[in-house]
Coordinates of N, CA and C and ligand atoms in Angstrom, one line a residue:
M1403 N 112.4 106.7 116.4 CA 112.1 105.2 116.4 C 111.1 104.9 115.3
R1404 N 111.4 104.0 114.4 CA 110.5 103.6 113.3 C 109.6 102.5 113.8
K1405 N 108.3 102.8 113.7 CA 107.3 101.7 114.2 C 107.2 100.6 113.2
P1406 N 107.4 99.3 113.6 CA 107.2 98.2 112.6 C 105.8 98.2 112.0
F1407 N 105.8 97.8 110.7 CA 104.5 97.8 110.0 C 104.4 96.5 109.3
V1408 N 103.3 95.8 109.6 CA 103.1 94.4 109.1 C 101.9 94.5 108.2
I1409 N 102.0 94.2 106.9 CA 100.9 94.4 106.0 C 100.6 93.1 105.2
A1410 N 99.3 92.8 105.2 CA 98.9 91.6 104.3 C 98.5 92.2 103.0
N1411 N 99.0 91.6 101.9 CA 98.6 91.9 100.5 C 97.9 90.8 100.0
W1412 N 96.5 90.9 99.9 CA 95.7 89.8 99.5 C 95.6 89.6 98.0
K1413 N 96.1 90.6 97.2 CA 96.0 90.5 95.8 C 94.5 90.2 95.4
I1414 N 94.2 89.3 94.4 CA 92.8 89.2 94.1 C 92.3 87.9 94.7
N1415 N 92.5 87.8 96.0 CA 91.9 86.7 96.8 C 90.9 87.2 97.8
K1416 N 90.0 86.4 98.2 CA 89.0 86.7 99.2 C 87.8 87.6 98.8
N1417 N 86.6 87.1 98.8 CA 85.4 87.9 98.6 C 85.1 88.7 99.9
V1418 N 84.0 89.4 99.8 CA 83.6 90.3 101.0 C 83.4 89.4 102.2
D1419 N 82.6 88.3 102.1 CA 82.3 87.5 103.2 C 83.6 86.9 103.8
E1420 N 84.5 86.4 103.0 CA 85.7 85.8 103.5 C 86.6 86.9 104.2
A1421 N 86.5 88.1 103.6 CA 87.3 89.2 104.2 C 86.8 89.5 105.6
L1422 N 85.5 89.6 105.7 CA 84.9 90.0 107.0 C 85.1 88.8 108.0
N1423 N 85.0 87.6 107.6 CA 85.2 86.5 108.5 C 86.7 86.5 109.0
F1424 N 87.6 86.9 108.1 CA 89.0 87.0 108.5 C 89.1 88.0 109.6
L1425 N 88.5 89.2 109.4 CA 88.5 90.2 110.4 C 88.0 89.7 111.8
D1426 N 86.9 89.0 111.7 CA 86.3 88.5 113.0 C 87.3 87.6 113.7
A1427 N 88.1 86.9 112.9 CA 89.1 86.0 113.5 C 90.3 86.7 114.1
I1428 N 90.7 87.8 113.5 CA 91.9 88.4 114.0 C 91.8 89.7 114.8
L1429 N 90.7 90.4 114.8 CA 90.6 91.7 115.4 C 90.9 91.7 116.9
S1430 N 90.5 90.6 117.6 CA 90.7 90.6 119.0 C 92.2 90.3 119.3
Q1431 N 92.9 89.9 118.3 CA 94.4 89.6 118.6 C 95.3 90.7 118.1
L1432 N 94.8 91.8 117.7 CA 95.7 92.9 117.1 C 96.7 93.2 118.2
P1433 N 98.0 93.4 117.8 CA 99.0 93.8 118.8 C 98.8 95.2 119.2
D1434 N 99.5 95.6 120.3 CA 99.5 97.0 120.8 C 99.9 98.0 119.7
S1435 N 99.0 98.9 119.4 CA 99.3 99.8 118.2 C 100.5 100.7 118.5
D1436 N 100.9 100.9 119.7 CA 102.1 101.7 120.0 C 103.3 101.0 119.6
R1437 N 103.2 99.6 119.5 CA 104.4 98.8 119.2 C 104.5 98.4 117.7
T1438 N 103.3 98.1 117.2 CA 103.3 97.5 115.8 C 102.1 98.1 115.1
E1439 N 102.3 98.6 113.8 CA 101.2 99.0 113.0 C 100.8 97.8 112.1
V1440 N 99.5 97.5 111.9 CA 99.1 96.4 111.1 C 98.1 96.9 110.0
G1441 N 98.3 96.3 108.8 CA 97.4 96.7 107.7 C 97.0 95.5 106.9
I1442 N 95.9 95.6 106.2 CA 95.5 94.6 105.2 C 95.1 95.3 103.9
A1443 N 95.6 94.8 102.8 CA 95.2 95.4 101.5 C 94.4 94.4 100.8
P1444 N 93.0 94.6 100.8 CA 92.1 93.6 100.2 C 91.8 94.1 98.8
Q1445 N 91.0 93.3 98.1 CA 90.5 93.8 96.8 C 89.6 95.1 97.0
A1446 N 89.5 95.9 96.0 CA 88.9 97.3 96.2 C 87.5 97.2 96.8
F1447 N 86.7 96.2 96.3 CA 85.3 96.2 96.7 C 85.1 95.8 98.2
A1448 N 86.2 95.2 98.8 CA 86.1 94.8 100.2 C 86.6 95.9 101.1
I1449 N 87.1 97.0 100.5 CA 87.7 98.0 101.4 C 86.6 98.6 102.3
Y1450 N 85.5 99.1 101.8 CA 84.5 99.8 102.6 C 83.9 98.9 103.7
P1451 N 83.4 97.7 103.4 CA 82.9 96.9 104.5 C 84.0 96.6 105.5
M1452 N 85.3 96.5 105.1 CA 86.3 96.2 106.1 C 86.6 97.4 106.9
V1453 N 86.6 98.6 106.3 CA 86.9 99.8 107.1 C 85.8 99.9 108.2
R1454 N 84.5 99.7 107.8 CA 83.4 99.8 108.7 C 83.6 98.7 109.9
S1455 N 84.0 97.6 109.5 CA 84.1 96.5 110.5 C 85.2 96.7 111.4
A1456 N 86.3 97.4 110.9 CA 87.5 97.6 111.8 C 87.5 99.0 112.4
R1457 N 86.4 99.7 112.3 CA 86.5 101.1 112.7 C 86.8 101.4 114.1
K1458 N 86.6 100.5 115.0 CA 86.9 100.8 116.4 C 88.3 100.3 116.7
T1459 N 89.1 99.9 115.8 CA 90.4 99.4 116.0 C 91.5 100.3 115.3
D1460 N 92.8 100.0 115.5 CA 93.8 100.7 114.7 C 94.3 100.0 113.5
L1461 N 93.5 98.9 113.1 CA 93.9 98.2 111.8 C 93.8 99.1 110.6
Q1462 N 94.8 99.2 109.8 CA 94.7 100.0 108.6 C 94.2 99.1 107.4
I1463 N 93.2 99.6 106.7 CA 92.7 98.9 105.5 C 93.3 99.7 104.3
I1464 N 94.1 99.0 103.5 CA 95.0 99.7 102.5 C 94.5 99.4 101.1
G1465 N 94.6 100.4 100.2 CA 94.4 100.2 98.8 C 95.6 99.5 98.2
Q1466 N 95.3 98.6 97.2 CA 96.4 97.9 96.5 C 96.9 98.7 95.3
N1467 N 96.1 99.7 94.9 CA 96.5 100.5 93.8 C 95.5 101.7 93.7
A1468 N 95.8 102.7 93.0 CA 94.9 103.8 92.7 C 95.3 104.5 91.4
A1469 N 94.4 105.2 90.8 CA 94.6 105.8 89.5 C 95.5 107.1 89.6
E1470 N 96.0 107.6 88.5 CA 96.7 108.9 88.5 C 95.7 110.0 88.7
K1471 N 94.4 109.8 88.2 CA 93.4 110.9 88.3 C 92.4 110.6 89.4
C1472 N 91.8 111.6 89.9 CA 90.9 111.4 91.1 C 89.4 111.3 90.6
N1473 N 89.1 111.8 89.4 CA 87.7 111.6 88.9 C 87.8 111.8 87.4
G1474 N 86.6 111.4 86.8 CA 86.5 111.6 85.4 C 86.3 110.3 84.6
A1475 N 86.6 110.3 83.3 CA 86.2 109.2 82.4 C 87.4 108.2 82.4
Y1476 N 87.5 107.4 83.4 CA 88.6 106.4 83.5 C 88.1 105.1 83.9
T1477 N 87.3 104.5 83.1 CA 86.5 103.2 83.4 C 87.4 102.2 84.1
G1478 N 87.0 101.7 85.2 CA 87.7 100.6 85.8 C 88.7 101.0 86.8
E1479 N 89.0 102.3 86.9 CA 90.1 102.7 87.8 C 89.6 103.0 89.2
I1480 N 90.5 103.2 90.1 CA 90.1 103.4 91.5 C 90.6 104.8 91.9
S1481 N 89.7 105.7 92.4 CA 90.1 107.0 92.8 C 90.7 107.1 94.2
V1482 N 91.9 107.7 94.3 CA 92.5 107.8 95.6 C 91.7 108.8 96.5
R1483 N 91.0 109.7 95.9 CA 90.2 110.7 96.6 C 89.1 109.9 97.3
D1484 N 88.5 109.0 96.6 CA 87.4 108.2 97.2 C 87.9 107.2 98.2
L1485 N 89.1 106.7 98.0 CA 89.7 105.9 99.1 C 89.8 106.7 100.4
A1486 N 90.3 108.0 100.2 CA 90.4 108.9 101.4 C 89.0 109.1 102.0
S1487 N 88.0 109.3 101.2 CA 86.6 109.6 101.7 C 86.1 108.4 102.5
M1488 N 86.6 107.2 102.3 CA 86.2 106.0 103.1 C 87.0 105.9 104.4
G1489 N 88.0 106.7 104.5 CA 88.8 106.6 105.7 C 90.1 105.8 105.5
V1490 N 90.5 105.6 104.3 CA 91.7 104.8 104.0 C 92.9 105.8 104.1
N1491 N 93.9 105.3 104.8 CA 95.1 106.2 105.1 C 96.3 105.8 104.2
Y1492 N 96.3 104.6 103.6 CA 97.5 104.2 102.9 C 97.1 103.6 101.5
V1493 N 97.9 103.7 100.5 CA 97.7 103.0 99.3 C 99.1 102.5 98.7
M1494 N 99.1 101.2 98.3 CA 100.3 100.7 97.7 C 100.4 101.2 96.2
L1495 N 101.5 101.6 95.8 CA 101.7 102.1 94.4 C 102.9 101.5 93.8
G1496 N 102.8 100.9 92.6 CA 103.9 100.4 91.9 C 104.4 99.0 92.3
H1497 N 103.4 98.1 92.8 CA 103.8 96.8 93.2 C 104.4 96.1 91.9
A1498 N 105.3 95.1 92.1 CA 106.0 94.4 91.0 C 104.9 93.8 90.1
E1499 N 103.8 93.3 90.6 CA 102.8 92.7 89.7 C 102.1 93.8 88.9
R1500 N 102.0 95.0 89.4 CA 101.4 96.1 88.6 C 102.4 96.4 87.4
R1501 N 103.7 96.5 87.8 CA 104.7 96.8 86.7 C 104.7 95.7 85.7
H1502 N 104.7 94.4 86.1 CA 104.9 93.3 85.2 C 103.7 93.1 84.3
Y1503 N 102.5 92.9 85.0 CA 101.3 92.5 84.2 C 100.6 93.7 83.6
F1504 N 100.7 94.8 84.2 CA 99.9 96.0 83.7 C 100.8 97.1 83.1
K1505 N 102.1 96.7 83.0 CA 103.0 97.6 82.3 C 103.1 99.0 82.9
E1506 N 102.9 99.1 84.2 CA 103.0 100.4 84.9 C 104.5 100.9 84.8
S1507 N 104.6 102.2 84.4 CA 106.0 102.7 84.3 C 106.3 103.5 85.5
N1508 N 107.6 103.8 85.6 CA 108.0 104.7 86.7 C 107.3 106.1 86.7
Q1509 N 107.1 106.6 85.4 CA 106.4 107.9 85.2 C 105.0 107.8 85.7
S1510 N 104.3 106.8 85.4 CA 102.9 106.7 85.8 C 102.8 106.5 87.4
I1511 N 103.7 105.7 87.9 CA 103.7 105.5 89.4 C 104.1 106.8 90.1
N1512 N 105.0 107.6 89.5 CA 105.3 108.9 90.0 C 104.0 109.8 90.1
R1513 N 103.3 109.8 89.0 CA 102.1 110.6 89.0 C 101.1 110.2 90.0
K1514 N 101.0 108.8 90.2 CA 100.0 108.3 91.2 C 100.5 108.7 92.6
I1515 N 101.8 108.7 92.8 CA 102.3 109.1 94.2 C 102.0 110.6 94.4
L1516 N 102.2 111.4 93.4 CA 101.9 112.8 93.6 C 100.4 113.1 93.9
T1517 N 99.6 112.3 93.2 CA 98.1 112.5 93.4 C 97.8 112.0 94.8
A1518 N 98.3 110.9 95.2 CA 97.9 110.3 96.5 C 98.4 111.3 97.6
L1519 N 99.6 111.9 97.5 CA 100.1 112.8 98.5 C 99.2 114.1 98.6
R1520 N 98.8 114.5 97.4 CA 97.9 115.7 97.3 C 96.5 115.4 98.0
E1521 N 96.1 114.2 97.9 CA 94.8 113.8 98.4 C 94.9 113.4 99.9
G1522 N 96.1 113.3 100.4 CA 96.2 113.0 101.9 C 96.2 111.5 102.2
V1523 N 96.5 110.7 101.1 CA 96.6 109.2 101.4 C 98.1 108.9 101.2
K1524 N 98.6 108.1 102.2 CA 100.1 107.9 102.3 C 100.5 106.7 101.3
P1525 N 101.4 107.0 100.4 CA 101.8 106.0 99.5 C 102.8 105.0 100.1
I1526 N 102.6 103.7 99.8 CA 103.5 102.7 100.1 C 104.2 102.4 98.7
V1527 N 105.4 102.9 98.6 CA 106.1 102.9 97.3 C 106.9 101.6 97.1
C1528 N 106.5 100.8 96.1 CA 107.2 99.5 95.9 C 108.4 99.7 94.9
T1529 N 109.5 99.0 95.2 CA 110.6 98.9 94.3 C 111.1 97.5 94.3
N1530 N 111.6 97.1 93.2 CA 112.0 95.6 93.0 C 113.5 95.5 92.7
G1531 N 114.1 94.5 93.3 CA 115.4 94.0 92.9 C 115.3 93.2 91.6
E1532 N 116.4 92.8 91.1 CA 116.3 92.0 89.9 C 116.3 90.6 90.2
R1533 N 116.1 89.7 89.2 CA 115.9 88.3 89.4 C 117.1 87.7 90.2
K1534 N 118.3 88.0 89.8 CA 119.4 87.2 90.4 C 120.0 87.9 91.6
N1535 N 119.8 89.1 91.9 CA 120.5 89.8 93.0 C 119.6 90.9 93.5
V1536 N 120.2 91.7 94.5 CA 119.5 92.8 95.1 C 119.2 93.8 94.0
G1537 N 120.0 93.9 93.0 CA 119.7 94.8 91.9 C 119.7 96.3 92.3
G1538 N 120.9 96.7 92.9 CA 121.0 98.1 93.4 C 120.6 99.1 92.3
D1539 N 121.1 98.9 91.1 CA 120.9 99.9 90.0 C 119.4 100.1 89.7
N1540 N 118.8 98.9 89.6 CA 117.3 98.9 89.3 C 116.6 99.6 90.4
V1541 N 116.9 99.3 91.7 CA 116.2 99.9 92.8 C 116.4 101.4 92.8
F1542 N 117.7 101.8 92.5 CA 118.0 103.3 92.5 C 117.3 104.0 91.4
S1543 N 117.2 103.4 90.2 CA 116.6 104.1 89.1 C 115.1 104.2 89.4
Q1544 N 114.5 103.1 89.9 CA 113.1 103.2 90.2 C 112.8 104.2 91.2
L1545 N 113.6 104.3 92.3 CA 113.4 105.2 93.4 C 113.5 106.7 92.9
E1546 N 114.6 106.9 92.1 CA 114.9 108.2 91.6 C 113.7 108.7 90.7
N1547 N 113.2 107.8 89.9 CA 112.1 108.2 88.9 C 110.7 108.3 89.6
V1548 N 110.4 107.4 90.5 CA 109.1 107.4 91.1 C 108.9 108.6 92.1
L1549 N 110.1 109.0 92.7 CA 110.0 110.1 93.7 C 110.3 111.5 93.0
A1550 N 110.3 111.5 91.7 CA 110.6 112.8 91.1 C 109.6 113.9 91.5
G1551 N 110.1 115.0 91.9 CA 109.2 116.1 92.3 C 108.5 116.0 93.7
V1552 N 108.9 114.9 94.4 CA 108.4 114.8 95.8 C 109.4 115.6 96.7
P1553 N 108.8 116.6 97.5 CA 109.7 117.3 98.4 C 110.1 116.5 99.6
A1554 N 111.3 116.8 100.2 CA 111.8 116.0 101.3 C 110.8 115.9 102.4
Y1555 N 110.0 116.9 102.7 CA 109.1 116.8 103.9 C 108.0 115.8 103.7
Q1556 N 107.7 115.4 102.4 CA 106.7 114.5 102.2 C 107.2 113.0 102.4
L1557 N 108.5 112.8 102.6 CA 109.0 111.5 102.9 C 108.4 111.0 104.2
A1558 N 108.0 111.9 105.1 CA 107.4 111.5 106.4 C 106.0 110.8 106.1
N1559 N 105.5 111.0 104.9 CA 104.2 110.4 104.6 C 104.3 109.2 103.6
I1560 N 105.6 108.8 103.4 CA 105.8 107.7 102.5 C 106.5 106.6 103.2
T1561 N 106.0 105.4 102.8 CA 106.7 104.1 103.3 C 107.3 103.5 102.0
L1562 N 108.5 103.0 102.1 CA 109.1 102.4 101.0 C 109.1 100.9 101.2
L1563 N 109.1 100.2 100.0 CA 109.1 98.7 100.1 C 110.2 98.2 99.1
F1564 N 111.0 97.2 99.6 CA 111.9 96.6 98.7 C 111.5 95.1 98.6
E1565 N 111.4 94.7 97.3 CA 111.1 93.2 97.0 C 112.0 92.7 96.0
P1566 N 112.7 91.6 96.3 CA 113.5 91.0 95.2 C 112.5 90.2 94.3
T1567 N 112.5 90.4 93.0 CA 111.4 89.8 92.2 C 111.4 88.3 92.4
A1568 N 112.5 87.7 92.5 CA 112.5 86.2 92.6 C 111.8 85.7 93.8
A1569 N 111.7 86.5 94.8 CA 111.1 86.0 96.1 C 109.6 86.2 96.2
I1570 N 109.0 87.0 95.2 CA 107.6 87.2 95.3 C 106.8 86.0 94.9
G1571 N 106.0 85.5 95.8 CA 105.1 84.4 95.5 C 105.9 83.1 95.4
A1572 N 107.1 83.1 95.8 CA 108.0 81.9 95.6 C 107.9 80.9 96.7
G1573 N 107.1 81.2 97.7 CA 107.0 80.2 98.8 C 108.0 80.4 99.9
N1574 N 109.2 80.0 99.6 CA 110.2 80.0 100.7 C 111.6 80.5 100.2
R1575 N 111.6 81.6 99.5 CA 112.8 82.1 98.9 C 113.3 83.4 99.6
A1576 N 112.8 83.7 100.8 CA 113.2 84.9 101.4 C 114.6 84.7 102.0
N1577 N 115.5 85.7 101.7 CA 116.8 85.6 102.2 C 117.1 86.8 103.1
I1578 N 117.5 86.5 104.3 CA 117.6 87.6 105.3 C 118.6 88.7 104.9
E1579 N 119.8 88.2 104.4 CA 120.8 89.1 103.9 C 120.3 90.0 102.8
T1580 N 119.6 89.4 101.8 CA 119.1 90.1 100.7 C 118.1 91.2 101.2
A1581 N 117.2 90.8 102.2 CA 116.2 91.7 102.7 C 117.0 92.9 103.3
E1582 N 118.0 92.7 104.2 CA 118.6 93.7 104.9 C 119.4 94.6 103.8
R1583 N 120.1 93.9 102.9 CA 120.9 94.7 101.9 C 120.0 95.6 101.1
G1584 N 118.9 95.1 100.6 CA 118.0 95.9 99.8 C 117.4 97.1 100.6
C1585 N 117.0 96.9 101.8 CA 116.5 98.0 102.6 C 117.6 99.0 102.9
W1586 N 118.8 98.5 103.2 CA 119.9 99.3 103.5 C 120.2 100.2 102.3
L1587 N 120.2 99.6 101.1 CA 120.5 100.4 99.9 C 119.5 101.5 99.7
L1588 N 118.2 101.1 99.9 CA 117.2 102.2 99.7 C 117.4 103.3 100.7
R1589 N 117.8 102.9 102.0 CA 118.0 104.0 103.0 C 119.2 104.9 102.6
Q1590 N 120.2 104.2 102.0 CA 121.4 105.0 101.6 C 121.0 106.0 100.5
E1591 N 120.1 105.5 99.6 CA 119.7 106.4 98.5 C 118.8 107.5 99.0
V1592 N 118.0 107.2 100.0 CA 117.2 108.3 100.5 C 118.1 109.3 101.2
R1593 N 119.1 108.8 101.9 CA 120.1 109.7 102.6 C 120.7 110.6 101.5
R1594 N 121.2 110.1 100.4 CA 121.9 110.8 99.4 C 120.9 111.9 98.8
K1595 N 119.7 111.5 98.6 CA 118.7 112.4 97.9 C 118.1 113.4 98.8
F1596 N 117.7 113.0 100.1 CA 116.9 113.8 100.9 C 117.6 114.2 102.3
G1597 N 118.8 113.6 102.5 CA 119.5 113.9 103.8 C 119.3 112.9 104.9
G1598 N 120.2 112.9 105.8 CA 120.3 111.9 106.9 C 119.1 111.9 107.8
E1599 N 118.6 113.0 108.2 CA 117.4 113.1 109.0 C 116.2 112.3 108.4
V1600 N 116.0 112.6 107.2 CA 114.8 111.9 106.5 C 115.1 110.4 106.4
A1601 N 116.3 110.1 106.1 CA 116.7 108.6 105.9 C 116.5 107.9 107.2
E1602 N 116.8 108.5 108.3 CA 116.7 107.9 109.6 C 115.2 107.6 110.0
H1603 N 114.3 108.4 109.5 CA 112.9 108.3 109.9 C 112.1 107.5 108.9
V1604 N 112.5 107.4 107.6 CA 111.6 106.8 106.6 C 111.5 105.3 106.9
R1605 N 110.3 104.8 106.8 CA 110.1 103.3 107.1 C 110.3 102.6 105.8
I1606 N 111.1 101.5 105.9 CA 111.4 100.7 104.7 C 111.0 99.2 105.0
L1607 N 110.1 98.7 104.1 CA 109.6 97.3 104.4 C 110.3 96.4 103.4
Y1608 N 110.2 95.1 103.8 CA 110.7 94.0 102.9 C 109.5 93.2 102.5
G1609 N 109.5 92.7 101.2 CA 108.4 91.7 100.8 C 109.0 90.6 100.0
G1610 N 108.4 89.5 100.0 CA 108.8 88.3 99.2 C 109.0 87.1 100.1
S1611 N 108.0 86.1 100.1 CA 108.1 84.9 100.8 C 108.3 85.0 102.3
V1612 N 107.7 86.1 102.9 CA 107.7 86.2 104.4 C 106.6 85.2 104.9
N1613 N 107.0 84.5 106.0 CA 106.0 83.6 106.6 C 106.3 83.5 108.1
P1614 N 105.4 82.8 108.8 CA 105.6 82.8 110.3 C 106.9 82.3 110.8
N1615 N 107.6 81.5 110.0 CA 108.9 80.9 110.4 C 110.1 81.9 110.2
N1616 N 110.0 82.8 109.2 CA 111.1 83.7 109.0 C 110.9 85.1 109.4
I1617 N 109.7 85.5 109.8 CA 109.4 86.9 110.1 C 110.2 87.4 111.2
G1618 N 110.5 86.7 112.2 CA 111.2 87.1 113.4 C 112.7 87.5 113.0
L1619 N 113.3 86.7 112.2 CA 114.7 87.0 111.7 C 114.7 88.2 110.8
I1620 N 113.7 88.2 109.9 CA 113.7 89.3 108.9 C 113.5 90.7 109.7
M1621 N 112.6 90.7 110.6 CA 112.3 91.9 111.4 C 113.5 92.3 112.3
A1622 N 114.3 91.4 112.6 CA 115.5 91.7 113.4 C 116.6 92.4 112.6
A1623 N 116.5 92.4 111.3 CA 117.5 93.1 110.5 C 117.4 94.6 110.7
P1624 N 118.5 95.3 110.9 CA 118.4 96.7 111.4 C 117.7 97.7 110.4
N1625 N 117.8 97.4 109.1 CA 117.2 98.4 108.2 C 115.8 98.0 107.7
V1626 N 115.3 96.8 108.2 CA 114.0 96.3 107.8 C 113.0 96.8 108.9
D1627 N 112.0 97.7 108.5 CA 111.1 98.2 109.4 C 109.7 97.6 109.3
G1628 N 109.5 96.6 108.4 CA 108.2 96.0 108.3 C 108.2 95.0 107.2
V1629 N 107.1 94.4 107.0 CA 107.0 93.4 105.9 C 105.7 93.5 105.2
L1630 N 105.7 93.1 103.9 CA 104.5 93.0 103.1 C 104.4 91.5 102.8
I1631 N 103.2 90.9 103.2 CA 103.1 89.5 103.1 C 102.0 89.1 102.2
G1632 N 102.3 88.3 101.2 CA 101.3 87.8 100.2 C 100.6 86.5 100.7
R1633 N 101.1 85.4 100.1 CA 100.5 84.1 100.3 C 100.3 83.8 101.8
A1634 N 101.3 84.0 102.6 CA 101.1 83.5 104.0 C 100.2 84.4 104.8
S1635 N 99.7 85.5 104.2 CA 98.7 86.3 105.0 C 97.3 85.9 104.7
L1636 N 97.1 84.9 103.9 CA 95.7 84.5 103.5 C 95.0 83.7 104.6
D1637 N 95.8 83.1 105.4 CA 95.3 82.3 106.5 C 95.3 83.1 107.8
A1638 N 94.1 83.2 108.5 CA 94.0 84.1 109.6 C 94.9 83.7 110.7
G1639 N 95.1 82.4 111.0 CA 95.9 82.0 112.1 C 97.4 82.4 111.8
S1640 N 97.8 82.2 110.6 CA 99.2 82.5 110.3 C 99.4 84.0 110.3
F1641 N 98.4 84.8 109.8 CA 98.6 86.3 109.8 C 98.6 86.8 111.3
A1642 N 97.7 86.2 112.1 CA 97.6 86.6 113.5 C 99.0 86.4 114.2
Q1643 N 99.6 85.3 113.9 CA 100.9 85.0 114.4 C 102.0 86.0 114.0
M1644 N 101.9 86.3 112.7 CA 102.9 87.2 112.1 C 102.7 88.7 112.6
M1645 N 101.5 89.1 112.8 CA 101.3 90.5 113.3 C 101.7 90.6 114.8
N1646 N 101.8 89.4 115.4 CA 102.3 89.4 116.8 C 103.7 88.9 116.9
Y1647 N 104.5 89.1 115.8 CA 105.8 88.5 115.8 C 106.7 89.0 117.0
Q1648 N 106.4 90.2 117.5 CA 107.3 90.7 118.6 C 107.1 89.8 119.8
Q1649 N 105.8 89.5 120.1 CA 105.5 88.7 121.2 C 106.1 87.3 121.1
T1650 N 106.0 86.7 119.9 CA 106.5 85.4 119.7 C 108.0 85.4 119.8
T1651 N 108.6 86.4 119.3 CA 110.1 86.5 119.3 C 110.5 86.6 120.8
L1652 N 109.8 87.4 121.6 CA 110.1 87.6 123.0 C 109.9 86.3 123.8
S1653 N 108.8 85.6 123.5 CA 108.6 84.4 124.3 C 109.5 83.3 124.0
S1654 N 110.0 83.3 122.7 CA 111.0 82.2 122.4 C 112.4 82.5 123.0
V1655 N 112.6 83.8 123.3 CA 113.9 84.2 124.0 C 113.9 83.8 125.5
I1656 N 112.7 84.1 126.1 CA 112.6 83.9 127.5 C 112.6 82.4 127.9
Ligands
PGA634 P1 104.5 86.6 98.8 O1 104.0 88.0 98.1 O2 104.6 86.9 100.3 O3 103.5 85.6 98.4 O4 105.9 86.3 98.3 C1 104.7 89.2 98.4 C2 104.1 90.4 97.7 O5 102.9 90.4 97.4 O6 104.7 91.4 97.5

């Protein structure tokens, strides 16, 4: 059974006070952690205060990025070893915006993944479809390259993410068929590369224009195990609703 994972990606929004106020508003509404895992990826400087503030809960505070190296002369970078030392369990690597604006390559993302695994932080590995379609070839070559040298047993520590580029930050461009097809394609590729058992267990998330109105349908798709939410996660009420999507879906059925 793959546990659903609902993640807020705040990008460079919210200062420390705003981040802590947001936690105050949502912590008492966290869903049962046996049924749903919830995470928030804030700006790097908000991670430590948020980890402290959420320490008695199962909320995951997630890094948005980390460097290939763990220490040394790399001004401005974020060390995954030091994320681990703060109690961070997950780090996003290779988000579409990192690839687009900061020219991150598959090779660099691959090195970051290997470093994170070595330091015991679980990578959330992002792949993107192309502008006009699911972009199977693009997704396959990204996956192939970023997972080079990763042994099959480590897939238990990896979460995959599929995002069609056109749906990121687009407001209302999520398409349920595209979400399912992209996640299904990724699972097929994991099956081909690492075998059926690994493919059955790996969590694959969808991202791009997820909001309180479409999350129920997206999460009902058989190959979608979770969502990464940008814009709609910035409002505490809307995020609280989405992290409790199972309850909402259930009550709308009854
Ligand atoms: P969005 O962002 O929900 O605003 O489309 C998604 C993302 O950051 O990946």
